[in-house]
Amino acid sequence: MSKITCECGHVNPEGTVLCEACGKPFEANQHLNNNKPEQLLNMRYDGSARRSQTYQRTFIDKTWNFFSSVKIGVSIIIVIVIASALGTIFPQEMYLPPGSDPSTHYKDQYGILGQIYYQLGFHNLYSSWWYLLLLAMLGISIVIASIDRFVPLYKTLRKQKPKRHPNFMKKQRIFGETDSGNIDYKKLKANLKSKRYNLYEEDGNILAEKNRFSRWGPYVNHIGLIIVLLGAMLRFVPAMYMDEFLWVREGETKQIVGTDGIYYMKNKDFILENYDMEDEGNSQFRESLQKQSAPVPENYQTNAVIYKRTDLPVVPGKEPELKKVKEAEARVNHPIPLENGISLYQASYQLNEFSSMTFKLHDKGDEESNYGEFTVDLIEPKDEYELDNGTTVKLERYFPEFELEDGEPKQVSKFPRNPAFIFEVDAPGEEPEVSFAGIGVNIDASGNNDYKLGLTNFETRDVTGLTVKKDYTLPIIAVGAAIFMIGVIQGMYWNHRRIWIQPKGAGVWVAGHTNKNWFALKKDIDRTLEGTGIDFPVDQQEEKDAEERRKDDGIISD
């Protein structure tokens, strides 16, 4: 790439809008900053040469230019926001009721829209390849856009000199001339230092600068965002993040998912405590509680026993040898910690789930008759049951939770919330009979059965729902968020101010620039120049705007 040599002798890279040393505007490149000859200087990135505006030839150049565009970055953010919103229309697969089949659940619950939602893959949207690709593109855009702007701006600010080109001075928004007078430079410097300006001098020319660090605020923001994005993407790495769900019935011991078969948990007891409206301690909630149609839980917890497997390595199919580690309580927001960053969080519960049902066989027209009873364990049912009179009852089909659809039983879930059975009764010397039995349901399949199975008893137990969670990404996201906020404060509460003072014969020129808050800069300059013999500069943009308003009002003519 060709270089641009300024009249001051400084060699600038191609694409430079303002000389890095003296600030002379290069007329051929003013369009890169949208500058026009009659306008004040657009000091965006201090006129530095940006790669995206200079290199246009190779595929790498075009890729760089694509991702360095702010419009592209904003477009990617908009697409991510829309995609994230789509993921909240219906629950994600991870939040479906345990045991649900996603391929049928969405259609059954939400109709044709749910089916389309599932077929488009929105049920696992946040872990889909295209969503992760969007996050990666956003990260790339932030990195490239930051490098494309930060590096040349940093170089330009580092190379700037106190002596500036006359056109640079005259085209600053804050500019003033003092033709002659007794100028007190000593007091001027003292005033600048009292306002915490850093002074740089060259051949009597002065550059006063402060708060340059505020220019780096947006780039600190970008670093924070990149770290947050990195933390979010690391959530898809199993070693960094895990969020599983575990249902454990009272009295049941179950392997804790995500622990490689090492840890087990026994649900010793599940406790549910509801708010008591008569309790004086709840008087402030009484009105709200009375509006509820059902009892409001005050506390629910799992009294658990944690075991660790001792017969390692784990052999599939072998009964584990367990050693008790501790007894602990899992309550809402009070998890049970395990090793390797894993914790058990109390998340849900199911009261009075059926655990067993007892049936008796009797004559169809005589419920007092009794040919024997049998009990079905709803978790591990047997295939057949022998009665005292030699009759065999075979369990042909078992529906833990069922509903009738077009007269046919259909399984809704694998949890025994509304169980039903298809039994075959095989009495000695008689033809087998088929019956459909459940709670409130007893159907003679053929209509010619001699026997009937009646429900005589059932037992229930509570089930606790625990979230098994490991999250090493949270500190990363927190650090990124903290860095982002530092960048926000850095760029919002300070502004980069520069004042150039150049002797011109017996007089002096004064120009000023800031990245925001021009009123404060003008006030700063005026206070600095008090008592120095230098006239206060003017805000050229304000004067131009005032003149335009007077023209619009017809006070002055063109």
XYZ file of N, CA and C in Angstrom, residues 227-313:
261
model
N -15.975 -11.623 26.781
C -15.838 -12.572 27.894
C -17.202 -13.151 28.264
N -18.257 -12.306 28.266
C -19.611 -12.799 28.553
C -20.041 -13.819 27.494
N -19.789 -13.515 26.222
C -20.127 -14.448 25.144
C -19.353 -15.750 25.283
N -18.084 -15.645 25.644
C -17.268 -16.844 25.841
C -17.856 -17.697 26.963
N -18.234 -17.043 28.071
C -18.838 -17.773 29.178
C -20.139 -18.434 28.771
N -20.949 -17.721 27.963
C -22.222 -18.288 27.510
C -22.000 -19.502 26.618
N -21.006 -19.434 25.746
C -20.742 -20.562 24.840
C -20.111 -21.737 25.574
N -19.369 -21.453 26.638
C -18.776 -22.548 27.428
C -19.844 -23.350 28.166
N -21.072 -22.819 28.259
C -22.160 -23.558 28.897
C -22.541 -24.808 28.113
N -22.089 -24.896 26.879
C -22.374 -26.080 26.080
C -21.251 -27.110 26.172
N -20.262 -26.830 27.020
C -19.181 -27.786 27.282
C -19.518 -28.511 28.586
N -19.752 -29.831 28.544
C -20.181 -30.558 29.756
C -19.269 -30.370 30.958
N -17.968 -30.227 30.723
C -17.040 -30.063 31.846
C -17.213 -28.726 32.544
N -17.823 -27.764 31.852
C -17.973 -26.422 32.412
C -19.367 -26.170 32.978
N -20.373 -26.858 32.434
C -21.745 -26.546 32.837
C -22.612 -27.796 32.742
N -23.472 -27.960 33.739
C -24.426 -29.070 33.735
C -25.700 -28.612 34.428
N -26.825 -28.965 33.841
C -28.127 -28.625 34.418
C -29.078 -29.779 34.101
N -29.144 -30.743 35.003
C -29.976 -31.937 34.811
C -31.063 -31.964 35.878
N -32.053 -32.820 35.631
C -33.170 -32.923 36.574
C -33.275 -34.355 37.083
N -33.607 -34.485 38.369
C -33.655 -35.790 39.014
C -34.915 -35.909 39.865
N -35.740 -36.913 39.548
C -36.920 -37.213 40.368
C -36.596 -38.391 41.274
N -36.833 -38.257 42.572
C -36.552 -39.329 43.524
C -37.756 -39.489 44.447
N -38.301 -40.695 44.484
C -39.451 -40.964 45.337
C -39.009 -41.182 46.777
N -39.923 -40.965 47.705
C -39.617 -41.208 49.118
C -39.204 -42.657 49.318
N -38.084 -42.823 50.032
C -37.575 -44.168 50.282
C -36.721 -44.717 49.170
N -36.641 -44.053 48.052
C -35.889 -44.542 46.895
C -34.466 -44.003 46.913
N -33.526 -44.841 46.491
C -32.138 -44.439 46.325
C -31.829 -44.428 44.839
N -31.294 -43.318 44.377
C -31.109 -43.154 42.939
C -29.749 -42.559 42.643
N -29.184 -42.973 41.495
C -27.897 -42.434 41.053
C -28.058 -40.966 40.654
N -27.121 -40.131 41.077
C -27.155 -38.713 40.746
C -26.534 -38.522 39.370
N -27.322 -38.018 38.445
C -26.835 -37.833 37.081
C -25.677 -36.840 37.069
N -24.757 -37.076 36.140
C -23.631 -36.162 35.990
C -22.464 -36.445 36.899
N -22.553 -37.496 37.723
C -21.452 -37.823 38.634
C -20.722 -39.097 38.207
N -20.978 -39.549 36.971
C -20.322 -40.744 36.425
C -20.575 -41.979 37.282
N -21.770 -42.051 37.882
C -22.142 -43.233 38.654
C -21.489 -43.314 40.013
N -20.860 -42.248 40.475
C -20.133 -42.290 41.754
C -21.043 -41.939 42.925
N -21.927 -40.967 42.754
C -22.767 -40.502 43.858
C -24.213 -40.960 43.690
N -24.814 -41.302 44.840
C -26.218 -41.701 44.893
C -26.913 -40.876 45.970
N -28.226 -40.761 45.850
C -29.002 -40.017 46.829
C -30.246 -40.796 47.212
N -30.521 -40.842 48.513
C -31.746 -41.453 49.007
C -32.679 -40.351 49.515
N -33.923 -40.420 49.050
C -34.945 -39.487 49.526
C -35.502 -40.047 50.830
N -34.930 -39.601 51.919
C -35.340 -40.102 53.230
C -36.740 -39.615 53.593
N -37.024 -38.354 53.272
C -38.343 -37.792 53.584
C -38.512 -36.490 52.814
N -39.734 -36.257 52.349
C -40.051 -34.988 51.700
C -41.045 -34.241 52.574
N -40.767 -32.955 52.810
C -41.598 -32.148 53.707
C -42.152 -30.959 52.944
N -43.467 -30.754 53.067
C -44.121 -29.587 52.483
C -44.857 -28.843 53.581
N -44.558 -27.567 53.735
C -45.205 -26.726 54.739
C -45.890 -25.562 54.037
N -47.197 -25.415 54.257
C -47.964 -24.333 53.645
C -48.136 -23.176 54.633
N -48.390 -21.995 54.096
C -48.664 -20.834 54.933
C -49.968 -21.052 55.708
N -49.917 -20.745 56.973
C -51.099 -20.838 57.831
C -51.693 -19.439 57.984
N -52.910 -19.260 57.445
C -53.531 -17.930 57.503
C -53.865 -17.500 58.920
N -54.021 -18.465 59.832
C -54.367 -18.135 61.210
C -53.147 -17.737 62.031
N -51.963 -18.010 61.484
C -50.722 -17.692 62.203
C -50.520 -16.175 62.197
N -50.314 -15.611 63.386
C -50.127 -14.165 63.496
C -48.884 -13.692 62.743
N -47.909 -14.579 62.618
C -46.689 -14.209 61.895
C -46.918 -13.994 60.419
N -48.023 -14.509 59.883
C -48.339 -14.358 58.460
C -49.444 -13.332 58.227
N -49.722 -12.490 59.219
C -50.831 -11.553 59.104
C -50.645 -10.581 57.931
N -49.379 -10.221 57.638
C -49.141 -9.270 56.557
C -49.430 -9.892 55.190
N -49.471 -11.253 55.140
C -49.755 -11.923 53.863
C -51.187 -12.421 53.777
N -51.976 -12.187 54.819
C -53.292 -12.829 54.911
C -54.181 -12.483 53.713
N -54.200 -11.223 53.329
C -55.077 -10.825 52.223
C -54.667 -11.513 50.926
N -53.372 -11.582 50.693
C -52.893 -12.253 49.476
C -53.175 -13.741 49.523
N -52.999 -14.356 50.700
C -53.235 -15.793 50.828
C -54.702 -16.140 50.615
N -55.590 -15.257 51.065
C -57.013 -15.533 50.919
C -57.454 -15.504 49.464
N -56.708 -14.807 48.625
C -57.063 -14.733 47.209
C -56.650 -15.979 46.441
N -55.812 -16.806 47.045
C -55.339 -18.003 46.362
C -56.372 -19.122 46.455
N -56.503 -19.857 45.362
C -57.484 -20.955 45.323
C -56.946 -22.235 45.938
N -55.644 -22.280 46.190
C -55.016 -23.479 46.754
C -54.007 -23.044 47.813
N -53.631 -23.949 48.714
C -52.620 -23.614 49.724
C -51.325 -23.137 49.079
N -50.670 -22.176 49.736
C -49.429 -21.605 49.208
C -48.258 -22.175 49.998
N -47.303 -22.851 49.319
C -46.161 -23.425 50.038
C -45.296 -22.350 50.696
N -44.963 -22.590 51.951
C -44.024 -21.726 52.656
C -42.624 -22.310 52.602
N -42.551 -23.620 52.619
C -41.260 -24.308 52.553
C -41.492 -25.721 52.037
N -40.618 -26.144 51.134
C -40.588 -27.571 50.796
C -39.134 -27.997 50.669
N -38.860 -29.165 51.239
C -37.478 -29.602 51.340
C -37.382 -31.112 51.250
N -36.180 -31.558 50.901
C -35.877 -32.978 50.825
C -34.833 -33.303 51.882
N -35.171 -34.215 52.778
C -34.189 -34.742 53.719
C -33.500 -35.920 53.028
N -32.262 -35.711 52.661
C -31.570 -36.662 51.793
C -30.386 -37.293 52.500
N -30.029 -38.475 52.015
C -28.799 -39.156 52.428
C -27.939 -39.308 51.178
N -26.714 -38.815 51.238
C -25.802 -38.878 50.103
C -24.847 -40.058 50.301
N -24.744 -40.872 49.259
C -23.847 -42.028 49.275
C -22.802 -41.886 48.179
N -21.644 -42.534 48.424
C -20.583 -42.574 47.418
C -20.248 -44.022 47.119
N -20.108 -44.320 45.852
C -19.811 -45.693 45.446
C -18.356 -46.014 45.748
N -18.138 -47.184 46.318
C -16.785 -47.569 46.718
C -16.170 -48.590 45.778
N -17.000 -49.338 45.039
C -16.461 -50.380 44.154
C -16.165 -49.801 42.780
N -15.136 -48.959 42.730
C -14.728 -48.337 41.467
C -13.610 -49.157 40.831
N -13.470 -49.160 39.507
C -14.295 -48.435 38.537
C -15.701 -49.035 38.415
